[in-house]
Coordinates of C-alpha atoms and ligand atoms in Angstrom, one line a residue:
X1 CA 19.1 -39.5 -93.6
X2 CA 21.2 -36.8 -93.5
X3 CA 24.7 -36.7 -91.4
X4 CA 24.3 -33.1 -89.4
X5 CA 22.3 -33.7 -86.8
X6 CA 24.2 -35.1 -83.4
X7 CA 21.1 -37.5 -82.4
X8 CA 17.6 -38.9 -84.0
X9 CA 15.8 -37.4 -81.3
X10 CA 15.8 -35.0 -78.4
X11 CA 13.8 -35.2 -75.7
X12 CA 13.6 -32.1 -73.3
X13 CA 12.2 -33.3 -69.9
X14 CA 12.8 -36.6 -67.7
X15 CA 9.8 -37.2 -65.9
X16 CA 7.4 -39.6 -66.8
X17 CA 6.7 -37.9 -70.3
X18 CA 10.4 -37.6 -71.4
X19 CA 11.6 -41.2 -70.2
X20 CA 8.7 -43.2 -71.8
X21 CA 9.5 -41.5 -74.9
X22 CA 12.8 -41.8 -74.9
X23 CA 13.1 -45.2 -73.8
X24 CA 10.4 -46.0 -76.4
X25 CA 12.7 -44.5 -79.5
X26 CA 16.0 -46.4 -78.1
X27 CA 14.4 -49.5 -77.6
X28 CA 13.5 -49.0 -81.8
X29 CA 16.9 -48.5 -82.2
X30 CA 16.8 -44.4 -82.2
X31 CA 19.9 -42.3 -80.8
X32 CA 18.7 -40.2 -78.6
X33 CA 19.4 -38.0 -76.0
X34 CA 17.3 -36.9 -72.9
X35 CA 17.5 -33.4 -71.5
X36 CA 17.0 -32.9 -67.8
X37 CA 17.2 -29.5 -66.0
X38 CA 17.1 -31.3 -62.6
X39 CA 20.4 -32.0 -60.9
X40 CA 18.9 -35.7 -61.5
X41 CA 15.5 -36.7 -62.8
X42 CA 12.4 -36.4 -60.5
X43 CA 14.7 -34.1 -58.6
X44 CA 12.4 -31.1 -59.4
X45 CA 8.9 -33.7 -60.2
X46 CA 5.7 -34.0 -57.7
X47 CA 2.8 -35.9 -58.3
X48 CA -0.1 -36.8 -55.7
X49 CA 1.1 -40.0 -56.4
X50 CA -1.5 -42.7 -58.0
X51 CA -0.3 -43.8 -61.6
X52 CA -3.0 -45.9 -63.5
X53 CA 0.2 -48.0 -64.6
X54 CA -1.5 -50.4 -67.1
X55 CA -0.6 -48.3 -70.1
X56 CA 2.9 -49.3 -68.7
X57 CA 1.8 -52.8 -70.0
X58 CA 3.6 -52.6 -73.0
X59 CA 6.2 -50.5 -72.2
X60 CA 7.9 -52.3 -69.3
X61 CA 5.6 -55.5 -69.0
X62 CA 7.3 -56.1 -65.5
X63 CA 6.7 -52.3 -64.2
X64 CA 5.0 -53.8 -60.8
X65 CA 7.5 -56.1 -60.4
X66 CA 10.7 -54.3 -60.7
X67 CA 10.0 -50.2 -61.0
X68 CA 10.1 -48.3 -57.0
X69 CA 6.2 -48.6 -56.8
X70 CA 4.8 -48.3 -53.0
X71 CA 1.4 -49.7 -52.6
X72 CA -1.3 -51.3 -54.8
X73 CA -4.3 -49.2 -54.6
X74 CA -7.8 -51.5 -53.8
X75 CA -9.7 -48.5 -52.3
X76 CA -10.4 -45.6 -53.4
X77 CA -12.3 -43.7 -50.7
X78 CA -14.1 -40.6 -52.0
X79 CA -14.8 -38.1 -48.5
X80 CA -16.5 -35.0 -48.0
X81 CA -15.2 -33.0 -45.5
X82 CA -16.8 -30.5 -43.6
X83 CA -15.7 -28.7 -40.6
X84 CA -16.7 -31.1 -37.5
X85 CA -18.0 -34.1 -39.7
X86 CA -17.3 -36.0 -43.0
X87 CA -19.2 -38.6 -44.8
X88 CA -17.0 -41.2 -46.5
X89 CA -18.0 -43.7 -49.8
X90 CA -15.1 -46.4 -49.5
X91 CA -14.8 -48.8 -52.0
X92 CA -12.9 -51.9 -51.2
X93 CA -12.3 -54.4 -54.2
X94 CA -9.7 -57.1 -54.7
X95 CA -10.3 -57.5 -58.3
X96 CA -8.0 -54.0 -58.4
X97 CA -5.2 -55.8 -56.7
X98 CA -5.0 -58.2 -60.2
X99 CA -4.1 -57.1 -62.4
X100 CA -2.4 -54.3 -60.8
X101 CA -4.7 -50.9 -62.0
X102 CA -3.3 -48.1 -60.0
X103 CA 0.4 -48.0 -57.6
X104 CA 1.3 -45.2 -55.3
X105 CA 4.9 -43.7 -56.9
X106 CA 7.3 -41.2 -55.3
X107 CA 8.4 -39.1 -57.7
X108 CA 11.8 -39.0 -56.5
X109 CA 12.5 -42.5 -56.7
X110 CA 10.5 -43.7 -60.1
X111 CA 12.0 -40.5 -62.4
X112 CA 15.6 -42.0 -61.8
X113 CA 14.4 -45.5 -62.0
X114 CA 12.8 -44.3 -65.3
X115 CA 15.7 -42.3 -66.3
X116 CA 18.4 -45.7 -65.6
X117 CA 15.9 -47.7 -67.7
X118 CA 16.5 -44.9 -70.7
X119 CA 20.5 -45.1 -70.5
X120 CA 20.3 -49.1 -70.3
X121 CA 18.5 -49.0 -74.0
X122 CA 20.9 -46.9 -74.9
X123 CA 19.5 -43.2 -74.1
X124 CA 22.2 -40.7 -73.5
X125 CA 20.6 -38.8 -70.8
X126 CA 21.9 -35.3 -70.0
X127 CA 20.4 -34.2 -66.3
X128 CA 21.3 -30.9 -64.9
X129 CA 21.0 -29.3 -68.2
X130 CA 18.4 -26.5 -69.1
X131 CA 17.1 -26.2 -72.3
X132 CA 17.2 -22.5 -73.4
X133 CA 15.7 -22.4 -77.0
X134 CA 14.6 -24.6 -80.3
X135 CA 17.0 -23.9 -83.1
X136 CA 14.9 -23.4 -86.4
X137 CA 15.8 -23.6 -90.0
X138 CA 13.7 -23.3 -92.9
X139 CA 10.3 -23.3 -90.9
X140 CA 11.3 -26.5 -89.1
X141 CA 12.8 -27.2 -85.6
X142 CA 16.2 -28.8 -85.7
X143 CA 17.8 -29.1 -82.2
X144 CA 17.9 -27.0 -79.2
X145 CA 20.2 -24.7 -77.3
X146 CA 21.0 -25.2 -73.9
X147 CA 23.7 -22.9 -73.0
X148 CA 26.9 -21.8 -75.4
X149 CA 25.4 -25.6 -76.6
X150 CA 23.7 -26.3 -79.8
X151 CA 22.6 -29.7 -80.4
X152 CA 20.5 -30.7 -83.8
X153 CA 18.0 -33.3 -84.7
X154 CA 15.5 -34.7 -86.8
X155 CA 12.7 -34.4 -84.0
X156 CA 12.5 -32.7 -80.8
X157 CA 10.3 -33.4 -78.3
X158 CA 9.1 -31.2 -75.8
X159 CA 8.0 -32.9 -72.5
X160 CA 9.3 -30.2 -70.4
X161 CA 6.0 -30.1 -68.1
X162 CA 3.2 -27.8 -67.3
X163 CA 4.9 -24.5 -68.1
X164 CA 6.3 -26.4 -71.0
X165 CA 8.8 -23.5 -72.1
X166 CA 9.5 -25.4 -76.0
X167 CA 5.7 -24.9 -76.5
X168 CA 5.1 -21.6 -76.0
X169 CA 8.8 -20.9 -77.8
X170 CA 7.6 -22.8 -81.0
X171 CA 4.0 -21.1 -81.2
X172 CA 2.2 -24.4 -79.5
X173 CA 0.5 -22.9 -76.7
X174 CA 0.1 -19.4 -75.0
X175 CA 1.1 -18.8 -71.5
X176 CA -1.6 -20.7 -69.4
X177 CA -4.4 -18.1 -68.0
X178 CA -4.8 -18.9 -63.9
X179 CA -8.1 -20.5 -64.5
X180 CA -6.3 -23.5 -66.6
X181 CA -4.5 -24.2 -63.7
X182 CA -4.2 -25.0 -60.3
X183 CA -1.5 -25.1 -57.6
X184 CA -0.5 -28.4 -55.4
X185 CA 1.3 -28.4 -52.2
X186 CA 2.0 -31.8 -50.4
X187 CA 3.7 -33.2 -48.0
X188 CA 5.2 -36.9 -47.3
X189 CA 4.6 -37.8 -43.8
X190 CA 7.0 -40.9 -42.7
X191 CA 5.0 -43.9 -40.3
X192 CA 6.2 -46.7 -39.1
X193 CA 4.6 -49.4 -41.4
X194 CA 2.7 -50.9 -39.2
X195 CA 1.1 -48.0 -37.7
X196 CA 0.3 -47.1 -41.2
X197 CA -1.4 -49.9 -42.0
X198 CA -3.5 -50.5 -39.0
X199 CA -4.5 -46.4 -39.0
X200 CA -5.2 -46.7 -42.8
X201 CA -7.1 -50.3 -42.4
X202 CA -4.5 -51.9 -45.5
X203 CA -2.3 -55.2 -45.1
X204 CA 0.4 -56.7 -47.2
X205 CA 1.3 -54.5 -50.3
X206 CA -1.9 -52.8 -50.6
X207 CA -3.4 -49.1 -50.1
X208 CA -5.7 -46.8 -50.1
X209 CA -6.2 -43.3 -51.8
X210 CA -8.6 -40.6 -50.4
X211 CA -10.4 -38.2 -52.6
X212 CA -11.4 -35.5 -50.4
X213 CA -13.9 -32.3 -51.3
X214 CA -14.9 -29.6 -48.9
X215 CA -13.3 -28.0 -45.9
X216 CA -10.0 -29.4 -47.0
X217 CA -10.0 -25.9 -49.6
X218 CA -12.3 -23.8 -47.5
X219 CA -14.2 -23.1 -50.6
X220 CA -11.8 -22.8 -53.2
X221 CA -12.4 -25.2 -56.0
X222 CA -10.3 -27.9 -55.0
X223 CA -9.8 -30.6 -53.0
X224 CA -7.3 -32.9 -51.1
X225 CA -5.7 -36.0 -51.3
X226 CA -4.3 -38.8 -49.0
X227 CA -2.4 -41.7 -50.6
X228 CA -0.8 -44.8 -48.6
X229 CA 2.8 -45.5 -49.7
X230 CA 4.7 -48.5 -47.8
X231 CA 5.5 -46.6 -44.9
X232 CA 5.0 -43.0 -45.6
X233 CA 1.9 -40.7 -47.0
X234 CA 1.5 -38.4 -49.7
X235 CA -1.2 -35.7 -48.5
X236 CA -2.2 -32.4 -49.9
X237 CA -4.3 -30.1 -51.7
X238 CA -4.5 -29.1 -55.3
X239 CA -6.8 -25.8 -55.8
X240 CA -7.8 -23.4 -58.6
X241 CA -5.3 -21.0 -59.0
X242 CA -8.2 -18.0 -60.1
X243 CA -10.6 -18.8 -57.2
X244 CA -7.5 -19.4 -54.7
X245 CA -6.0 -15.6 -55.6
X246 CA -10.1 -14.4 -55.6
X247 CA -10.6 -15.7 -52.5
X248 CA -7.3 -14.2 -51.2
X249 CA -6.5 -17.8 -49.4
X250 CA -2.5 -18.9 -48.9
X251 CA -2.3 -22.4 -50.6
X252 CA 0.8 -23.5 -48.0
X253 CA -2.1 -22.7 -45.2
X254 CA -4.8 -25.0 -46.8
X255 CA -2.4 -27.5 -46.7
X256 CA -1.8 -26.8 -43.1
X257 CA -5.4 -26.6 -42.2
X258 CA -6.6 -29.8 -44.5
X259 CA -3.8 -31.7 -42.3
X260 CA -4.7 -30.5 -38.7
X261 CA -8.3 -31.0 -39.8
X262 CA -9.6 -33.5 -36.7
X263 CA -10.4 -36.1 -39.6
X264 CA -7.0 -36.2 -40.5
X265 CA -4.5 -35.0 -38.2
X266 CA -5.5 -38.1 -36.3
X267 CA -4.1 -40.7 -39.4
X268 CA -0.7 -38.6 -39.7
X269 CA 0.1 -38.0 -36.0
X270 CA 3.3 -38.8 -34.4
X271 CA 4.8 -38.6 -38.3
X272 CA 8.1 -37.4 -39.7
X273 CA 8.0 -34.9 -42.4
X274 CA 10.1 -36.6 -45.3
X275 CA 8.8 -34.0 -48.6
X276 CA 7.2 -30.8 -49.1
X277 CA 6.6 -29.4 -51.8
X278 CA 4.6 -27.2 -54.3
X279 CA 3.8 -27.6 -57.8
X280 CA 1.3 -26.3 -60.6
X281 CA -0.9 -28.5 -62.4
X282 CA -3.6 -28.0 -65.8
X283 CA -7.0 -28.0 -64.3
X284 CA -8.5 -27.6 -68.3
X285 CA -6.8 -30.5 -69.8
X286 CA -9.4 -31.4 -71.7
X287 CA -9.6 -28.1 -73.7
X288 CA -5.8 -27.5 -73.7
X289 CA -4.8 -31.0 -75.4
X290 CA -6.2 -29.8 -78.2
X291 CA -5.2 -30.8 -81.6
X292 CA -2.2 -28.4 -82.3
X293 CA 0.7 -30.5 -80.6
X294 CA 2.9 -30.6 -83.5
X295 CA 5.2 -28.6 -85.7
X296 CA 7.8 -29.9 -88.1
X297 CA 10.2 -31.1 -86.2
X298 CA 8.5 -31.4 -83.1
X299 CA 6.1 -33.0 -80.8
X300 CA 4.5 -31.6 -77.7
X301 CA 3.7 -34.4 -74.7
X302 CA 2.5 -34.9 -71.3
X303 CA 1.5 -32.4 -69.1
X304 CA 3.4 -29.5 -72.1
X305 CA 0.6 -30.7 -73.6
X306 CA -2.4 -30.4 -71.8
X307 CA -3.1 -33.9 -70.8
X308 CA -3.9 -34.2 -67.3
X309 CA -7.6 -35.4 -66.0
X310 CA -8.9 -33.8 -62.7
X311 CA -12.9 -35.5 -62.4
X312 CA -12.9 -34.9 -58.7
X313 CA -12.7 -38.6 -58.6
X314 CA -9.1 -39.2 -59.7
X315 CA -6.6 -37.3 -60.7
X316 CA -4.3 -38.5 -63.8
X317 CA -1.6 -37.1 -65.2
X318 CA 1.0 -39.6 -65.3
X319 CA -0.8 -42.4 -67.3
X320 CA -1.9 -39.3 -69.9
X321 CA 1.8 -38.9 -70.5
X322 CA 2.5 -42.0 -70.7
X323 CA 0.3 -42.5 -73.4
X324 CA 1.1 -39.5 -75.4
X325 CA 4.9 -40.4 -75.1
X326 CA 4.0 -44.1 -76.8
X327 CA 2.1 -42.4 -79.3
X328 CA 4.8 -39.9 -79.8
X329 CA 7.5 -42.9 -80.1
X330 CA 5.3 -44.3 -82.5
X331 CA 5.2 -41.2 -84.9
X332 CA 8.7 -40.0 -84.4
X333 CA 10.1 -43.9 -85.6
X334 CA 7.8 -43.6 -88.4
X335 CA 9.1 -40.3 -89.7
X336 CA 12.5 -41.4 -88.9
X337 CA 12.0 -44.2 -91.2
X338 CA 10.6 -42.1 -93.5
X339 CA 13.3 -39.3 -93.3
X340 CA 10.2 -36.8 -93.6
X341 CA 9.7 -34.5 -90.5
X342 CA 7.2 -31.9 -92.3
X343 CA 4.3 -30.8 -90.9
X344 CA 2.0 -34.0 -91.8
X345 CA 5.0 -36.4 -90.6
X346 CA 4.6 -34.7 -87.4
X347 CA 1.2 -34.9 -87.2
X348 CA 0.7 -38.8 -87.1
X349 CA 1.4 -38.0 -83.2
X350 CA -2.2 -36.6 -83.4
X351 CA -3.5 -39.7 -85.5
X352 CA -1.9 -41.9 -83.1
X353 CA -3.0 -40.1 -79.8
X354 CA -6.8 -40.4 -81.7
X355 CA -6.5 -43.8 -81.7
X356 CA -5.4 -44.3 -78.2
X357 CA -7.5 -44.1 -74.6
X358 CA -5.8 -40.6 -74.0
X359 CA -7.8 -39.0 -76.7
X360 CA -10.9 -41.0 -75.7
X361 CA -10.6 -40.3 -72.3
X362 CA -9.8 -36.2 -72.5
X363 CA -13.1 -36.5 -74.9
X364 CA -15.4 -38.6 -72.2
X365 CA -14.4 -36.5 -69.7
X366 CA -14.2 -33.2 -71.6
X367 CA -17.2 -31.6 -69.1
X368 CA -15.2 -32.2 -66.0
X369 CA -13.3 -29.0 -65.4
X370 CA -16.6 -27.1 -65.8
X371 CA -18.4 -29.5 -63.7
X372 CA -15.9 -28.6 -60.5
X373 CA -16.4 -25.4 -60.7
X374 CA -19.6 -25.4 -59.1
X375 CA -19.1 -23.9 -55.8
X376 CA -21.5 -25.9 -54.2
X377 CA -19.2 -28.9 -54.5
X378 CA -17.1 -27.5 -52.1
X379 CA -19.5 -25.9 -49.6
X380 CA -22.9 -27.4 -49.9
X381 CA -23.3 -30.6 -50.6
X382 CA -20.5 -32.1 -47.7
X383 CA -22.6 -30.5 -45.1
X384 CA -26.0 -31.5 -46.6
X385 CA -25.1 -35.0 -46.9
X386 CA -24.1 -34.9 -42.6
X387 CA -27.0 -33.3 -42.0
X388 CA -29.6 -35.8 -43.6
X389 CA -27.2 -38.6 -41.5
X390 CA -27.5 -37.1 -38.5
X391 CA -31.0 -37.4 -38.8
X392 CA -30.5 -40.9 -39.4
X393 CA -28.5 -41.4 -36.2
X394 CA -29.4 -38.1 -33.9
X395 CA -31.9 -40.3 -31.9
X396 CA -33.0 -37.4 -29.5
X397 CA -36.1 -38.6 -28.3
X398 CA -38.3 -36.4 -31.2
X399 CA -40.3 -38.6 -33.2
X400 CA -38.4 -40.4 -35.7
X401 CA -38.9 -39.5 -39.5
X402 CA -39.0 -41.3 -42.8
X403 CA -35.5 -40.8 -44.7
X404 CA -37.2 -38.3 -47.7
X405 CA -39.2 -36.4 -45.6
X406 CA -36.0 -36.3 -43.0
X407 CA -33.8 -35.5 -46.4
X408 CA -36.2 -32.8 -47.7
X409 CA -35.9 -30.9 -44.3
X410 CA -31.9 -30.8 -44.1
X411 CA -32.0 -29.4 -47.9
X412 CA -34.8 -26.8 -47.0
X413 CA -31.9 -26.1 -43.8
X414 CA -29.1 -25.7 -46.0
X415 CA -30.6 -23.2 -48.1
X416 CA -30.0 -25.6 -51.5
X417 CA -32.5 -25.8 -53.6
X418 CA -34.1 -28.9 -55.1
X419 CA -33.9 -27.6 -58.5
X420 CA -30.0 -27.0 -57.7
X421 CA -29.9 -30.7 -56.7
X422 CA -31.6 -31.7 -60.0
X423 CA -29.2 -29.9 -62.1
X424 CA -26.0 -30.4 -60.3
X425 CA -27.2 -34.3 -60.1
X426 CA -27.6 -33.8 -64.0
X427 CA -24.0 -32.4 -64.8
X428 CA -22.2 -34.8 -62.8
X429 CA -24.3 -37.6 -64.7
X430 CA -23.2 -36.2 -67.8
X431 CA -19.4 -34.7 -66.5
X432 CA -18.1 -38.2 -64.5
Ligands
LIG1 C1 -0.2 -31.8 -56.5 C2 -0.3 -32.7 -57.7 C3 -0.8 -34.0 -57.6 C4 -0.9 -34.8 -58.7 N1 -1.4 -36.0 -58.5 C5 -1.4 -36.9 -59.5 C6 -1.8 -38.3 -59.3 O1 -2.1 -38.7 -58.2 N2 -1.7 -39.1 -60.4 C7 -1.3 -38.7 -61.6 O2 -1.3 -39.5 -62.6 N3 -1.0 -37.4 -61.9 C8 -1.0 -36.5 -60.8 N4 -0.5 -35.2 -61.0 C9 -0.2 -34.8 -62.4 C10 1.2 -35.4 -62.8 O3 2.2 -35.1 -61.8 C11 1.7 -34.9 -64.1 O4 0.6 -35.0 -65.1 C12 2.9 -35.6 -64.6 O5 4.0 -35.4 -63.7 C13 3.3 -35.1 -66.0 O6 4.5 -35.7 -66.4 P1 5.4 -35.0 -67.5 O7 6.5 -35.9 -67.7 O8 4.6 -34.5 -68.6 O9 5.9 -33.6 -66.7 P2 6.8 -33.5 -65.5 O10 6.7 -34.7 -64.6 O11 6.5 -32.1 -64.9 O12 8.3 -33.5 -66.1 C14 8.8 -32.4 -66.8 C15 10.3 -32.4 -66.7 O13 10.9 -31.5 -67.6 C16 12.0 -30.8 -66.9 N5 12.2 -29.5 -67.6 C17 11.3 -28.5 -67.6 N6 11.8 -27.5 -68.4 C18 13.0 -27.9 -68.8 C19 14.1 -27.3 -69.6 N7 13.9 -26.1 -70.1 N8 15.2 -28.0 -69.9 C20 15.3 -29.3 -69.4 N9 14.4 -29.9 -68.6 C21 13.3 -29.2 -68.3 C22 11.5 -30.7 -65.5 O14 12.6 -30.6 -64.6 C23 10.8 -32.1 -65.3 O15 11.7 -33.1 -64.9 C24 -0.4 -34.4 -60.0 C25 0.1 -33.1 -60.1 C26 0.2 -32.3 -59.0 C27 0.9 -30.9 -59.1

């Protein structure tokens, strides 16, 4: 291997992209240096904050144990929220407390956990650096430029984010159009831990995380999120950045709303604010993280990628970049080994992502972002569901009614049609 290049590898970016990668290479016995624009890492990172950490596994196989994780999530309550009701599916079950499946993080404590991980195998991590450009020789990318600085390498990898700069410099990707993404703003409301766990019915180390559709984004594609840490919460909303500017609706006064919303303002009250924040995310995921993540020299991964996973259900983002960063490692060792960065070097990335449950997953849930569009998620269905309840449990002294026929005459109310129902019913069958 040649002797002008200063590391193996640079990786631009320490969230959860960057330090996987990076700690992957080292750990093979790469030199390699991590580039952070944050003051430290995570400084300038927010998540909801539910990480599917099992792809972890093999990464850290003590992650649970020893990383800043807040809760173990064991239900997952999925709510739709309209203005003076909501209907709740909660789902309880202890075989998610073992093995662990999904932890609350704060961003701001596992990024520098992450990033300490990275300089004890050896990573020389640079924070409060930005990375200005990609230096390029002979049609493949050899370092990058961060100031008056030049630094070269064999491969660069860009894990710079969602607005992933290094992609749209080397060609990668375009500059994302609004309806690809969508804006989050959240807050972290401080509890004391016990009111916490008696509002939010959890014990011990375990939590809950809300999935919430409806009022919470007054129509804008969307929808909100609650998530138990150990003594604090993670609320917000994430909405479509097209229907959010087409419906001419403030995203800092959604938040605002979905919080003082009588469902909720009830399970925060009394609270400190600890975090607020804002923050864009990929809504399209599935159609960004395409196949055209590589160039010689360089590798595209995590959210500068594309891969986040927004079903309505969950949101996932951080196990995505995970798993891109392992498969990143895994190419970038091999051309190391190899001494051959061209084009088809660079592209066993895209072999190994194929093989892995990122690709799968992006592919299985590839009808997803076109699935939430339908505006009815957000102002129909909440409401309907209420409605055919209150039926249920209105007992007003009119003669009771069968459940269908009771059903049939809240949806002829609410103006949906049963052919709507039928169709909608169809694409979620075939989107979730
Ligand atoms: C509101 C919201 C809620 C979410 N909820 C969840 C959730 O519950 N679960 C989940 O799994 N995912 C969630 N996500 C998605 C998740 O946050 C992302 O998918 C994940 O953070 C991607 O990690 P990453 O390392 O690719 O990018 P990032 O975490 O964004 O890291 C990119 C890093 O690159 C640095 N950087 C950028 N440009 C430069 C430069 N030029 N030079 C040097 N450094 C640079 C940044 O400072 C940053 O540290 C959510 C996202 C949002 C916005």
């Amino acid at each position: 291997m040649s002797e002008d290049v200063d590391f193996d590898v640079i990786v631009v970016g320490g969230g959860v992209a960057g330090t996987v990668c990076a700690y992957r290479l080292a750990e093979a016995g790469h030199e390699v240096l991590l580039i952070e624009r944050g003051a430290e890492p995570g400084s300038k990172n927010l998540s909801g904050g539910v990480f599917y950490c099992r792809v972890l596994a093999e990464v850290f196989p003590d992650f649970v144990d020893r990383a800043p994780v807040e809760r173990r999530i064991t239900r997952n309550v999925l709510s739709f929220l309209n203005d003076d009701s909501h209907v709740n599916v909660d789902y309880w079950d202890t075989r998610l407390a073992d093995p662990v499946n999904a932890v609350t993080v704060l961003r701001a404590k596992l990024d520098p956990w992450l990033s300490a991980e990275c300089e004890q195998a050896g990573v020389v991590v640079m924070p409060g650096v930005r990375v200005d450009g990609l230096l390029q020789e002979d049609g493949r990318f050899v370092g990058v430029r961060a100031g008056e600085d030049e630094l070269r390498c064999h491969v660069v990898v860009a894990a710079d984010g969602v607005n992933s700069f290094l992609a749209q410099a080397a060609g990668v990707r375009a500059k994302e159009p609004p309806g690809h993404l969508a804006v989050g703003v959240k807050s972290v409301i401080g509890l004391p831990r016990t009111v916490l766990e008696d509002r939010f019915r959890v014990s011990g180390d375990e939590g809950v995380a809300y999935a919430v559709v409806g009022d919470c984004t007054q129509g804008v594609a969307g929808g909100g999120f609650l998530y138990t840490n150990l003594d604090s919460v993670s609320v917000g909303v994430v909405l479509r950045l097209d229907d959010l500017q087409a419906a001419g609706l403030s995203s800092s006064d959604l938040h605002d709303h979905f919080l003082a919303h009588p469902a909720v303002e009830p399970l925060l009250r009394g609270g400190e604010l600890l975090e607020y924040g804002c923050h864009l995310t990929i809504e399209d995921g599935p159609a960004m993280a395409a196949h055209d993540l590589t160039r010689p020299g360089l590798l595209v991964i995590g959210d500068a990628g594309g891969f986040t996973l927004n079903t309505g259900l969950t949101i996932r983002g951080m196990d995505l970049a995970a798993g891109s960063a392992i498969a990143a490692a895994t190419a970038a060792s091999a051309a190391l080994a190899a001494g051959d960065f061209s084009q088809q070097a660079m592209d066993g990335y895209l072999r190994e992502l194929e093989g892995s449950f990122v690709s799968a997953d992006l592919r299985t849930y590839a009808r997803a972002p076109g699935f939430l569009e339908n505006p009815r998620l957000y102002t129909g269905y909440g409401q309907l569901l209420a409605d055919v309840l209150h039926g249920v449990y209105d007992h007003d002294l009119t003669p009771r009614r069968h459940l269908v026929p009771g059903a049939l005459s809240a949806l002829k109310a609410s103006g949906l049609r049963i052919d709507q129902l039928v169709r909608d019913g169809w694409a979620a069958a075939r989107a979730l």
